[in-house]
PDB file of C-alpha atoms in Angstrom:
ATOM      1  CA  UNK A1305      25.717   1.198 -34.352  1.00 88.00           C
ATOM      2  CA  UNK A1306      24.104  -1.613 -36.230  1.00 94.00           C
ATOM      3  CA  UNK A1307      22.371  -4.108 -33.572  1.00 94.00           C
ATOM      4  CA  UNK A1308      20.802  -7.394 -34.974  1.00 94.00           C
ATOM      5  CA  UNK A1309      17.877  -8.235 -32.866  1.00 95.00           C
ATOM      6  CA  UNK A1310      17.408 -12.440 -32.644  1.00 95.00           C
ATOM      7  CA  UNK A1311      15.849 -15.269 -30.759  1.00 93.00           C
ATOM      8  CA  UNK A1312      17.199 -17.438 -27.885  1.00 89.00           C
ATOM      9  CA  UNK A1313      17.647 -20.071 -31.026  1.00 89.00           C
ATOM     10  CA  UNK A1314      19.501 -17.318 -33.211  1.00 89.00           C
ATOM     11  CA  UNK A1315      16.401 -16.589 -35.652  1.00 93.00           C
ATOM     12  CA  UNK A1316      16.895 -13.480 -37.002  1.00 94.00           C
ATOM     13  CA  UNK A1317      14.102 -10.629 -35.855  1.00 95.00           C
ATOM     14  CA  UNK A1318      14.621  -7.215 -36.533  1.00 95.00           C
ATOM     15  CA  UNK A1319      17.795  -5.364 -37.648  1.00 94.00           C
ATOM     16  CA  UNK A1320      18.255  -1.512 -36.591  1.00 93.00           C
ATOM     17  CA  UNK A1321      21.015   0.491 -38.221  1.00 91.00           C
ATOM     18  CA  UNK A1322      22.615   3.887 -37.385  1.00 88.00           C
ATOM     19  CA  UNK A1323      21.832   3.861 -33.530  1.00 93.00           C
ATOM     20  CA  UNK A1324      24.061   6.137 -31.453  1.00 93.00           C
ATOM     21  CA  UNK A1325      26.067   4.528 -28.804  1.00 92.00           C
ATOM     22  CA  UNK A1326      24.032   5.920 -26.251  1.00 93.00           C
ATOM     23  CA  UNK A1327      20.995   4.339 -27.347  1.00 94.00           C
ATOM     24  CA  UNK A1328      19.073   2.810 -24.378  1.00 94.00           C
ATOM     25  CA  UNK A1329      18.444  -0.696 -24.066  1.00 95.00           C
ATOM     26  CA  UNK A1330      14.948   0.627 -23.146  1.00 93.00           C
ATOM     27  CA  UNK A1331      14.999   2.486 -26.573  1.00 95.00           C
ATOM     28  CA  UNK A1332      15.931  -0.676 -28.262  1.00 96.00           C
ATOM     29  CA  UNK A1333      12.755  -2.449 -26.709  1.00 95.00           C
ATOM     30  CA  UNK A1334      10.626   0.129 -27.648  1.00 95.00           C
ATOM     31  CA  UNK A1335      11.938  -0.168 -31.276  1.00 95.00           C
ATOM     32  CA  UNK A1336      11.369  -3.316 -31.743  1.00 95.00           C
ATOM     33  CA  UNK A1337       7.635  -3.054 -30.521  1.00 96.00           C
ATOM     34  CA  UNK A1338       6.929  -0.533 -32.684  1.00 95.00           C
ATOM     35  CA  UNK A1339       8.258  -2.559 -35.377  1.00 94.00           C
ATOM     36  CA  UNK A1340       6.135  -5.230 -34.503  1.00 94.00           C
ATOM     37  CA  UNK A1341       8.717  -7.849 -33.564  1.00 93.00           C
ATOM     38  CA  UNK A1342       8.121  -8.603 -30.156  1.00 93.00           C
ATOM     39  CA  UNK A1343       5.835  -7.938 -27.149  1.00 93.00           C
ATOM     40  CA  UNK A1344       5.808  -4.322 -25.472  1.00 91.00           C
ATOM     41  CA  UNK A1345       8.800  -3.369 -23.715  1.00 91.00           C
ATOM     42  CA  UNK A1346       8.113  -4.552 -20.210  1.00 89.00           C
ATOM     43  CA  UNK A1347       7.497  -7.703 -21.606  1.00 93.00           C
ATOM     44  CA  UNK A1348      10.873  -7.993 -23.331  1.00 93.00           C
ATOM     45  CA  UNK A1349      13.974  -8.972 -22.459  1.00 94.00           C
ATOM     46  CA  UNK A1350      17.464  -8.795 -23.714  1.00 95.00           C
ATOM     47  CA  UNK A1351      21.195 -10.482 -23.447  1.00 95.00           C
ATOM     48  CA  UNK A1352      24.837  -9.845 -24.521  1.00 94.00           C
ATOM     49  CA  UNK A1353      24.306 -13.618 -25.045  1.00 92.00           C
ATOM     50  CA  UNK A1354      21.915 -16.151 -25.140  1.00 89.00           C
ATOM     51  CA  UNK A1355      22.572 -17.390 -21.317  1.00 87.00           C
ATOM     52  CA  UNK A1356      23.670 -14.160 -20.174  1.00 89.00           C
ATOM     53  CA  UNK A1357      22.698 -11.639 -17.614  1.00 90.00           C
ATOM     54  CA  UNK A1358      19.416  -9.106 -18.380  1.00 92.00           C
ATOM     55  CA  UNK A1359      20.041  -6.189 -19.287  1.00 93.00           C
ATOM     56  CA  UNK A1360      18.872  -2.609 -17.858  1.00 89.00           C
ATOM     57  CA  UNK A1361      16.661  -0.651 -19.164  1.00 89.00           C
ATOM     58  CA  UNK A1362      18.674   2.334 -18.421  1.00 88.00           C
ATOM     59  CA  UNK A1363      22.160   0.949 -19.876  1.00 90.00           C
ATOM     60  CA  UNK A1364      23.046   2.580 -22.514  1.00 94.00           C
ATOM     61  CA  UNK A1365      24.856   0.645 -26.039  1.00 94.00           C
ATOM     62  CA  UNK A1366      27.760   1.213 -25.309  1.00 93.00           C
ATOM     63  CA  UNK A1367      27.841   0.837 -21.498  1.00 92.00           C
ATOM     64  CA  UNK A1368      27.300  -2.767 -21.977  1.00 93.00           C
ATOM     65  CA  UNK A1369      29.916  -3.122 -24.128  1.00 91.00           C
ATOM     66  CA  UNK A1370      28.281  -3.986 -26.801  1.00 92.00           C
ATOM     67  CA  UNK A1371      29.513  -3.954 -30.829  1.00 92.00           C
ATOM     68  CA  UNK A1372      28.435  -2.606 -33.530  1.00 91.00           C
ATOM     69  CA  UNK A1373      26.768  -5.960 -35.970  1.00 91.00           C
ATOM     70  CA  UNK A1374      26.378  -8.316 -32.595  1.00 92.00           C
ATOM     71  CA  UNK A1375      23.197  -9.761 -31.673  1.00 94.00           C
ATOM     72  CA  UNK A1376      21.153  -8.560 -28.972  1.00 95.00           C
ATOM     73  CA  UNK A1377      19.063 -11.796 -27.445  1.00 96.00           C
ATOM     74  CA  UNK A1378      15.730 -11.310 -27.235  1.00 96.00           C
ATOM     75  CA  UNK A1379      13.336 -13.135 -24.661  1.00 94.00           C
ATOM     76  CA  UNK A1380       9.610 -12.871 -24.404  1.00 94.00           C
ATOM     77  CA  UNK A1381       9.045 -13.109 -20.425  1.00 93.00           C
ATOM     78  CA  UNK A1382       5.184 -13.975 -20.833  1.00 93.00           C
ATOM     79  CA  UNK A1383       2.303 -11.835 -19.298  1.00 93.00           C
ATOM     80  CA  UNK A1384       3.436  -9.145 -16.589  1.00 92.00           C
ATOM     81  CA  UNK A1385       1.697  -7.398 -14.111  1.00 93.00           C
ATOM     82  CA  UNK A1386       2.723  -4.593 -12.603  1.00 90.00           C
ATOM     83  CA  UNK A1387       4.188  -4.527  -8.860  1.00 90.00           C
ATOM     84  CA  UNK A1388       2.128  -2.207  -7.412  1.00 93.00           C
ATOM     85  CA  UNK A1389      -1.265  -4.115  -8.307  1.00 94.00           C
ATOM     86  CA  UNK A1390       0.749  -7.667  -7.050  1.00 94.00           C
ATOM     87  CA  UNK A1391       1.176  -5.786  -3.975  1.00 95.00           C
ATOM     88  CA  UNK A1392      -2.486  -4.066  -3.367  1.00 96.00           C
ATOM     89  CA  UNK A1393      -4.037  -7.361  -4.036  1.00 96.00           C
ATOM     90  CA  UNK A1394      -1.579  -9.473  -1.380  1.00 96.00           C
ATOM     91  CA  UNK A1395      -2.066  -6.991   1.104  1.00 97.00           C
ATOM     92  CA  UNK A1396      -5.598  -6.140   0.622  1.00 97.00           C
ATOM     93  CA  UNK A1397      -6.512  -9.523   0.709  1.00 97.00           C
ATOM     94  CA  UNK A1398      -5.157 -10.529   4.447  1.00 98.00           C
ATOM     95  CA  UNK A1399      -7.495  -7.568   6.033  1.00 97.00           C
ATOM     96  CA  UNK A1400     -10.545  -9.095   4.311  1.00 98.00           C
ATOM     97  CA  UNK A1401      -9.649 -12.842   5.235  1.00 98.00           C
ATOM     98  CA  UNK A1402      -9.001 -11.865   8.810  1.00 98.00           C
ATOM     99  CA  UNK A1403     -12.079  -9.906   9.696  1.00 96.00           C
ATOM    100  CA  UNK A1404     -14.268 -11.853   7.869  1.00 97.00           C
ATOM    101  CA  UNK A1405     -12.807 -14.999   9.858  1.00 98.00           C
ATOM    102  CA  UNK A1406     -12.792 -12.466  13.193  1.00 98.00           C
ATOM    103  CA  UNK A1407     -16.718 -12.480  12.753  1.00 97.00           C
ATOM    104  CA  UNK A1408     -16.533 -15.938  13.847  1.00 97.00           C
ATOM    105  CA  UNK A1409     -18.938 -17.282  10.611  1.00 97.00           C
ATOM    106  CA  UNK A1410     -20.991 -19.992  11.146  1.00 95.00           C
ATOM    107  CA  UNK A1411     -19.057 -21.953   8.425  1.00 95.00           C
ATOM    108  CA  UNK A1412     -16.224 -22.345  10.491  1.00 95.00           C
ATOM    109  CA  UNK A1413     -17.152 -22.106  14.301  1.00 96.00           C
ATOM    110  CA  UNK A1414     -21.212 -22.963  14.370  1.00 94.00           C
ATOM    111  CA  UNK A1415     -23.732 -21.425  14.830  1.00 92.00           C
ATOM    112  CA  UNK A1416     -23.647 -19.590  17.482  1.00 92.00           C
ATOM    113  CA  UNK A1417     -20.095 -18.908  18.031  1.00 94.00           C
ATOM    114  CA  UNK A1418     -20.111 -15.170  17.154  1.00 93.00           C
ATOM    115  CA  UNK A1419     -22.415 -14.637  20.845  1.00 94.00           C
ATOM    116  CA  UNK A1420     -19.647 -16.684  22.646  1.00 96.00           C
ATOM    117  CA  UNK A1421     -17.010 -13.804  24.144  1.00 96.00           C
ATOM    118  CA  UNK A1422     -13.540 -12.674  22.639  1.00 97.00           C
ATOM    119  CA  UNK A1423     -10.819 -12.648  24.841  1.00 97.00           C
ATOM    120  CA  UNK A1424      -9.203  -8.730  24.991  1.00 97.00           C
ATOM    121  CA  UNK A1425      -6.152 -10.234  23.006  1.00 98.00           C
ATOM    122  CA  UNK A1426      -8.488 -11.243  19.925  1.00 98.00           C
ATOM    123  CA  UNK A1427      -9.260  -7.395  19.100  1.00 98.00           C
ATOM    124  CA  UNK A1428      -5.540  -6.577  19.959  1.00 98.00           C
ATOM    125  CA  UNK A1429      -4.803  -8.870  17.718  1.00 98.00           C
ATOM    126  CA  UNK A1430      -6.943  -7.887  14.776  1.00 98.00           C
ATOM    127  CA  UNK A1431      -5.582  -4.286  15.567  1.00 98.00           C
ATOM    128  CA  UNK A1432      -2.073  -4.636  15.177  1.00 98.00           C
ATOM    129  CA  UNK A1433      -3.116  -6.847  11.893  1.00 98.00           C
ATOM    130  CA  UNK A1434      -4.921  -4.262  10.347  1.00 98.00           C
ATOM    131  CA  UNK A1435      -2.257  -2.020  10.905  1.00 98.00           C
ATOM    132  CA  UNK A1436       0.317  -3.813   9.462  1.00 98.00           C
ATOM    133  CA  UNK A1437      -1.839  -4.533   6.079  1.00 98.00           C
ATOM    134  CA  UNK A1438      -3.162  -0.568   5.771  1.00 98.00           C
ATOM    135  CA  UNK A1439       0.542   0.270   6.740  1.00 98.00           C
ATOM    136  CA  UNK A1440       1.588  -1.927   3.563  1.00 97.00           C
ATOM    137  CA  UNK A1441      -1.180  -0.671   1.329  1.00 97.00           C
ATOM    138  CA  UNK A1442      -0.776   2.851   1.931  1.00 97.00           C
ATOM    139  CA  UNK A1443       2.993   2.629   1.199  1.00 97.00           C
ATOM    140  CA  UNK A1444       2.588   0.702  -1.516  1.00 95.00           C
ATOM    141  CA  UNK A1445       0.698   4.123  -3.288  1.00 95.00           C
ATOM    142  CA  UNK A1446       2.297   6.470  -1.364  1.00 94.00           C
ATOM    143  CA  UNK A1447       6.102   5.374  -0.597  1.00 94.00           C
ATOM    144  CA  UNK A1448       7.063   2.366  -2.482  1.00 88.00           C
ATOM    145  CA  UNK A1449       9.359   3.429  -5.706  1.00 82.00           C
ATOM    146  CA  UNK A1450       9.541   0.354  -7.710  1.00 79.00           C
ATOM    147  CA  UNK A1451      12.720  -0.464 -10.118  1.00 70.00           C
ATOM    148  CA  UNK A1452      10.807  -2.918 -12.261  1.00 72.00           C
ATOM    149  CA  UNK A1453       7.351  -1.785 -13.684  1.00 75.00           C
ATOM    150  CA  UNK A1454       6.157  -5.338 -14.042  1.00 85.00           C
ATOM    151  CA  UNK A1455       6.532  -8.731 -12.602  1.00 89.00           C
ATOM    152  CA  UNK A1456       5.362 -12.249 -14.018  1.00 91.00           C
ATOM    153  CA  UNK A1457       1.450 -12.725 -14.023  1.00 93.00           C
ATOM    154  CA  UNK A1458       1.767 -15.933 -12.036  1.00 93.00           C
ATOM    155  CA  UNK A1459       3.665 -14.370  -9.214  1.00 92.00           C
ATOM    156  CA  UNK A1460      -0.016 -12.358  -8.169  1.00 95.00           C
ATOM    157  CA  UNK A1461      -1.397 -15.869  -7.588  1.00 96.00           C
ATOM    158  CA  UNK A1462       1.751 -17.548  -6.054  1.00 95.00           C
ATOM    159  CA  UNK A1463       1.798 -14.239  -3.711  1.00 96.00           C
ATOM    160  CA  UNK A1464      -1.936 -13.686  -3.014  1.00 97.00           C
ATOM    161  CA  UNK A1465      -1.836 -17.821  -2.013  1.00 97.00           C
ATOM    162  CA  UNK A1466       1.106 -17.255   0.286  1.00 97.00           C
ATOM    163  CA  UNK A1467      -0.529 -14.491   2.131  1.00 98.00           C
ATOM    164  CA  UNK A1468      -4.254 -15.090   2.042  1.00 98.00           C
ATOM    165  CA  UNK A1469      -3.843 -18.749   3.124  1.00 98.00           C
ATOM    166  CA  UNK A1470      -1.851 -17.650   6.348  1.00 98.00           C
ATOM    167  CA  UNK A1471      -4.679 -14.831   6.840  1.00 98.00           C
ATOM    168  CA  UNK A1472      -7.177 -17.367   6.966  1.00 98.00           C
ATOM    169  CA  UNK A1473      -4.826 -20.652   8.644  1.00 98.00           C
ATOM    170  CA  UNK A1474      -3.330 -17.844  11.212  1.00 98.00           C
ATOM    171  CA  UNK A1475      -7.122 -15.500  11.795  1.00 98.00           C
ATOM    172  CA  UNK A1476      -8.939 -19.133  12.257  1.00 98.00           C
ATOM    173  CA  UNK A1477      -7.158 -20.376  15.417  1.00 98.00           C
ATOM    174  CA  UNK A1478      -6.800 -16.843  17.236  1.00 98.00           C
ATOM    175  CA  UNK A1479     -10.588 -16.155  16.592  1.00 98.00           C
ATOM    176  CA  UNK A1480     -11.919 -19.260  17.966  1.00 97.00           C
ATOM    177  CA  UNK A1481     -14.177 -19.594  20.050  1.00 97.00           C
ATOM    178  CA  UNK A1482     -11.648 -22.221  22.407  1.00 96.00           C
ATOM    179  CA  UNK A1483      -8.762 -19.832  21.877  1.00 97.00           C
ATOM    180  CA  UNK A1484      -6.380 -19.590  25.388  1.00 96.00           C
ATOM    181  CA  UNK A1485      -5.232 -16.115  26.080  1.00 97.00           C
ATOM    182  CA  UNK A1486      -1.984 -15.809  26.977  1.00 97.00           C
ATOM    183  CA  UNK A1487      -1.284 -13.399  30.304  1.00 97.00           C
ATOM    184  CA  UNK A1488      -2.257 -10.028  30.190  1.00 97.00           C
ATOM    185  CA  UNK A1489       1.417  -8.673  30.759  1.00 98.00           C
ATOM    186  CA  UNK A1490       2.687 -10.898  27.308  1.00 98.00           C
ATOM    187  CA  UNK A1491       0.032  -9.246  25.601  1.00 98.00           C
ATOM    188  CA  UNK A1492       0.684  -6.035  26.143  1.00 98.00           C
ATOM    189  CA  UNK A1493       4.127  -5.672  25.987  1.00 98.00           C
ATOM    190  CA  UNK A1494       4.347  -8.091  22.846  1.00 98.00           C
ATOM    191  CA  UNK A1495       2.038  -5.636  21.488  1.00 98.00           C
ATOM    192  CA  UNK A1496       4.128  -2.603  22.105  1.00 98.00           C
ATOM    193  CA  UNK A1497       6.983  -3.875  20.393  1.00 98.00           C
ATOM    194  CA  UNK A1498       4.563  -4.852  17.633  1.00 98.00           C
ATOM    195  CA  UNK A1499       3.956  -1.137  17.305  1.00 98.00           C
ATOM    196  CA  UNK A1500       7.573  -0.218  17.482  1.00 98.00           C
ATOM    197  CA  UNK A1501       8.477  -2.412  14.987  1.00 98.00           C
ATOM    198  CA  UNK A1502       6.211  -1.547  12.446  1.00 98.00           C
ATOM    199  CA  UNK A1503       7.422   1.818  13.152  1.00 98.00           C
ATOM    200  CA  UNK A1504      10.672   1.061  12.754  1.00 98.00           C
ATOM    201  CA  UNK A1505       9.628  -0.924   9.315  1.00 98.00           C
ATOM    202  CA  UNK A1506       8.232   2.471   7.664  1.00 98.00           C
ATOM    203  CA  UNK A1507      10.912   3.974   8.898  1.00 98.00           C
ATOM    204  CA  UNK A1508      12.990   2.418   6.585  1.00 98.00           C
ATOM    205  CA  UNK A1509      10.930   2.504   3.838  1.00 97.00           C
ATOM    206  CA  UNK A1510      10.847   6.196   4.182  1.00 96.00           C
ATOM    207  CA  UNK A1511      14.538   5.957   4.000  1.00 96.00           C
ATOM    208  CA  UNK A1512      14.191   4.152   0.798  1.00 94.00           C
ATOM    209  CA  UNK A1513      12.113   6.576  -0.623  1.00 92.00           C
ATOM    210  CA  UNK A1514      14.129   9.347  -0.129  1.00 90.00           C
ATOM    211  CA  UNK A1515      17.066   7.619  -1.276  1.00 88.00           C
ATOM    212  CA  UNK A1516      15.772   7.565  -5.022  1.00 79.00           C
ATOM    213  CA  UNK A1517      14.396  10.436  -6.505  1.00 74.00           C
ATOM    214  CA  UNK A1518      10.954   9.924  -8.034  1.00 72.00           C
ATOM    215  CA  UNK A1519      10.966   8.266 -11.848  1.00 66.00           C
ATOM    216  CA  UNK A1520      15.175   7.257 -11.152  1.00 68.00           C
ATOM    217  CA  UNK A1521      16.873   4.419 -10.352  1.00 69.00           C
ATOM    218  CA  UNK A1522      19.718   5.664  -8.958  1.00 73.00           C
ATOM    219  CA  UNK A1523      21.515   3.450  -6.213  1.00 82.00           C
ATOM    220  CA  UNK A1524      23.161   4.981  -2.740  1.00 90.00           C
ATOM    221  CA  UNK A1525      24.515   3.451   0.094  1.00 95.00           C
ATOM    222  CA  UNK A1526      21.619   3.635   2.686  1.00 95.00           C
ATOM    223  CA  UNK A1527      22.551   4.822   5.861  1.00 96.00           C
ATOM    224  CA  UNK A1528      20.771   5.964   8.977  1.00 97.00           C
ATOM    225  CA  UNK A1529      19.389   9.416   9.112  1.00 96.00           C
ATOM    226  CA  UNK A1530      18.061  11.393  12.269  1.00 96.00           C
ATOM    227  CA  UNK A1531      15.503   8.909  13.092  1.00 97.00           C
ATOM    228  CA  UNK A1532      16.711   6.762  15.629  1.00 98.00           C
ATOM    229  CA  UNK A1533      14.891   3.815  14.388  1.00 98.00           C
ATOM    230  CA  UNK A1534      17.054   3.945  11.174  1.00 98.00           C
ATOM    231  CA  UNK A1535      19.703   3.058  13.615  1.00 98.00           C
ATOM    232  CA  UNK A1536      19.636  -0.909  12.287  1.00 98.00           C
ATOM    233  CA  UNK A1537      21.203   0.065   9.079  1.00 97.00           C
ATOM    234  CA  UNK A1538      24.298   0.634  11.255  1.00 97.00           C
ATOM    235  CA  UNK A1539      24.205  -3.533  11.192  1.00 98.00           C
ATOM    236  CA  UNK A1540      22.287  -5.197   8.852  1.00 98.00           C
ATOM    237  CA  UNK A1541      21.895  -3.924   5.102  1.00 98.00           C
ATOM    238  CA  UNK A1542      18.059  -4.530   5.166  1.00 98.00           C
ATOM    239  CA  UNK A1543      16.308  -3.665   8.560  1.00 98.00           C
ATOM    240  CA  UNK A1544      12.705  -3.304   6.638  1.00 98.00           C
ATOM    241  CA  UNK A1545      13.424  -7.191   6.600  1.00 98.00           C
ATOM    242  CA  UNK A1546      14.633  -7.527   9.879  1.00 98.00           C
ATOM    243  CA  UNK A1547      11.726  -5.090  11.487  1.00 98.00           C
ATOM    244  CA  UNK A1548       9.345  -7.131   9.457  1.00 98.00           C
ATOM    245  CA  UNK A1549      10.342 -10.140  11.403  1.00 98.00           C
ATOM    246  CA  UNK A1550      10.559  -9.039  14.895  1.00 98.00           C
ATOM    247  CA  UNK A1551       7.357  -7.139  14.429  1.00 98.00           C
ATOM    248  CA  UNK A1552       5.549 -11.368  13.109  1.00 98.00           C
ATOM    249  CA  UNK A1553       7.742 -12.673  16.103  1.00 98.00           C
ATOM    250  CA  UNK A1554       6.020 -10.264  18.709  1.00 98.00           C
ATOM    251  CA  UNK A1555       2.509 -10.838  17.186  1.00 98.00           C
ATOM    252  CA  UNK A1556       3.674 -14.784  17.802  1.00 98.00           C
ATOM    253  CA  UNK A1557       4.747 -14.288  21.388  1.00 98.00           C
ATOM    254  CA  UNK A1558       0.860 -11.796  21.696  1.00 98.00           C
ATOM    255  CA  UNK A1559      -1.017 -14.550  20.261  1.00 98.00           C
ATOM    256  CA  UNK A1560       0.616 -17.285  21.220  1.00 97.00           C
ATOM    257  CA  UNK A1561      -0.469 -19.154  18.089  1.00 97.00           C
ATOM    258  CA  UNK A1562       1.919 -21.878  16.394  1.00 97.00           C
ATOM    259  CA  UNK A1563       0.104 -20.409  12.777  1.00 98.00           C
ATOM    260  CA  UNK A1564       1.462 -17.107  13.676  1.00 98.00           C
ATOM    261  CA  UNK A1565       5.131 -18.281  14.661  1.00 98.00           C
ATOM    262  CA  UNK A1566       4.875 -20.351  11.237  1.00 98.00           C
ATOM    263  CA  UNK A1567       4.408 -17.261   9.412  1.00 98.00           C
ATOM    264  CA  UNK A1568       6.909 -15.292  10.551  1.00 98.00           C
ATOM    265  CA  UNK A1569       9.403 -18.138   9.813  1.00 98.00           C
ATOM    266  CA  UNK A1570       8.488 -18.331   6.665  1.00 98.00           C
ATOM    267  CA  UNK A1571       8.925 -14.729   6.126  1.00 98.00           C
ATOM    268  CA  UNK A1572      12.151 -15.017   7.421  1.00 98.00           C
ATOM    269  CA  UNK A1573      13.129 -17.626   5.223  1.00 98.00           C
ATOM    270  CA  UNK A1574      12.030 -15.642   2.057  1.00 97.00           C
ATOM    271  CA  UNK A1575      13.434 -12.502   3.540  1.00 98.00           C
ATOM    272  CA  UNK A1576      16.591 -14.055   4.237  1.00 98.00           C
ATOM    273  CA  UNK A1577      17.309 -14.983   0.632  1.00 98.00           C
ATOM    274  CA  UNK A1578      16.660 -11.244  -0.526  1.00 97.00           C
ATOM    275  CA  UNK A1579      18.617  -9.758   2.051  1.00 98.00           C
ATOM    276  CA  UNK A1580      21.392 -11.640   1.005  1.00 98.00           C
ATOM    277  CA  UNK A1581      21.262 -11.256  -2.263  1.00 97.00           C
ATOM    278  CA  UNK A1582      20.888  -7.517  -2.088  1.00 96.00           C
ATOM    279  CA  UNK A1583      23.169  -7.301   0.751  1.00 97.00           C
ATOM    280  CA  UNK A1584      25.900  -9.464  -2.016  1.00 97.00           C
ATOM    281  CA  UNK A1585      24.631  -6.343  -5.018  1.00 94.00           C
ATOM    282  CA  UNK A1586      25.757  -3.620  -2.156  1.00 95.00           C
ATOM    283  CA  UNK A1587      29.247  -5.293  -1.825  1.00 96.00           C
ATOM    284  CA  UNK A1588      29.953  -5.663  -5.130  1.00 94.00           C
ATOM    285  CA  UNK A1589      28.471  -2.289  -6.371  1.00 93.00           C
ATOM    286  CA  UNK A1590      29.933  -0.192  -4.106  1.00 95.00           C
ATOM    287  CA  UNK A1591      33.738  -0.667  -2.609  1.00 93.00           C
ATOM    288  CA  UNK A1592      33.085   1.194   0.524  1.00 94.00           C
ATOM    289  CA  UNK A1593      30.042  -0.450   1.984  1.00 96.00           C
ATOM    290  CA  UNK A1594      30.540  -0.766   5.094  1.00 96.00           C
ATOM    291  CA  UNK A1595      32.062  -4.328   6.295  1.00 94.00           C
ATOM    292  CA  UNK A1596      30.717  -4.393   9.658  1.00 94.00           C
ATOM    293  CA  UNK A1597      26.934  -5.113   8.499  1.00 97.00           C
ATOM    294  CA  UNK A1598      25.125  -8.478   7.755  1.00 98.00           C
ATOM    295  CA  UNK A1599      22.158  -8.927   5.595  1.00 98.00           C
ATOM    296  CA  UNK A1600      19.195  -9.135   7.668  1.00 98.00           C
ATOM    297  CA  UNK A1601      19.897 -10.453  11.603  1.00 97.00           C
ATOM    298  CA  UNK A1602      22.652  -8.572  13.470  1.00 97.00           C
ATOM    299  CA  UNK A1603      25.918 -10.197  13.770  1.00 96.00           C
ATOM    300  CA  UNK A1604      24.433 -13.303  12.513  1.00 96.00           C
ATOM    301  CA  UNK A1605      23.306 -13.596   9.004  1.00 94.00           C
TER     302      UNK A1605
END
């Protein structure tokens, strides 16, 4: 096949003859680095047409339906980072925030704020946070396959803002030295279903895991194995969503902070929109997924 590399504008870039049809679009990238016409593959990208849809990496020539002499539209997408760094720097970042801010320093409380006492719920509370952070961090190297290598370089500050500044806006009002406890019975069960939910939350990501085999991308149908907190998947298409909430709603009823509840509807928000777009990618990739299931809340979205 003959493939004419050019710009968004049509400027011609680099031509390639003789490539087989099942040439890679990830072998085209990589072609046209080492040619010197463009940015290292995870920093390329390329269309059909100038507006169209990305292609994969692992689509091959003539899976795409491409012909032999058409252009191949190539986009530089800027500076990339890769996931797994975005995510040990957003997650990391919250358990420093938080305990720093649980020390009670002078800069925010006074002086001598850090000899006034914590209520029992202000270490329960830092608990279940710092599991929920290590939890993320250790899946992120341990369980976390990634289908994109990279992400854009801005998206480690627009991340790290989004979760630092609710570390800090959500650690300084339940460390305070005028914090109200809630009752002792609404702390402790909010803070057993806390537990259960991040259970149920790696769970699912252990699911995940084992659903693509390591250095694939291959795509399945996720359903519930014999865990019985995998049960969700019977309903909603992404329960590591939905587990994420419930667990940021129970820390919210534990706390009893308005920061905390304004987290976790953010979350929801964001989760929402990626649930439903995956949950739209399962439907149309696969013509038996089951019809029964939402995206991310149980019979209602």
């Amino acid at each position: 096949m003959e493939v004419q590399v050019v710009s968004r504008n049509g400027k011609p870039i680099l031509k390639l003859d003789s490539l087989p049809a099942t040439t890679t679009v990830q072998d085209v990238k990589a072609k046209i680095h080492s040619a010197k016409k463009g940015p290292y593959p995870g920093r390329q990208m390329l269309r059909l047409d100038v507006k169209g849809k990305a292609l994969k990496d692992e689509d091959t020539l003539a899976s795409t339906g491409f012909k032999s002499g058409s252009n191949l539209y190539l986009k530089d997408l800027g500076p990339q980072v890769g996931w797994s760094t975005v995510f040990l720097c957003e997650y990391a970042g919250p358990l420093l925030v938080y305990f720093w801010t649980y020390t009670r320093p002078w800069i925010f409380y006074g002086a001598d704020a850090a000899t006034k006492p914590y209520a029992p719920v202000v270490h329960i509370a830092a608990a279940c946070w710092s599991i929920h952070y290590a939890k993320r961090l250790l899946e992120t190297i341990f369980v976390h396959r990634f289908s994109h290598a990279t992400m854009p370089l801005m998206n480690l500050f627009k991340n790290c803002s989004y979760y630092w500044g609710f570390a800090g806006y959500i650690a300084y009002h339940v460390n305070h030295p005028l914090y109200t406890a809630p009752c002792c019975s609404q702390v402790y069960g909010s803070a057993a279903l806390f537990i259960l939910f991040e259970l149920g939350n790696l769970s699912i990501h252990l699911l995940f895991r084992d659903l693509r085999p390591e250095g694939s991308k291959v795509r399945q149908i996720p359903l519930p194995n014999s865990n019985p907190l995998t049960l969700l998947f019977n309903y909603v298409s992404c329960p590591n969503y939905t587990y994420e909430f419930y667990a940021w709603a129970a820390f919210t009823v534990m706390t009893q902070c308005l920061p905390a509840g304004l987290f976790a509807i953010a979350g929801l928000a964001q989760m929402s929109i990626w649930a439903l777009g995956k949950h739209r990618q399962y439907k149309k990739e696969f013509p038996k997924y089951p019809k029964n299931r939402t995206a991310i809340i149980p019979f209602l979205l």
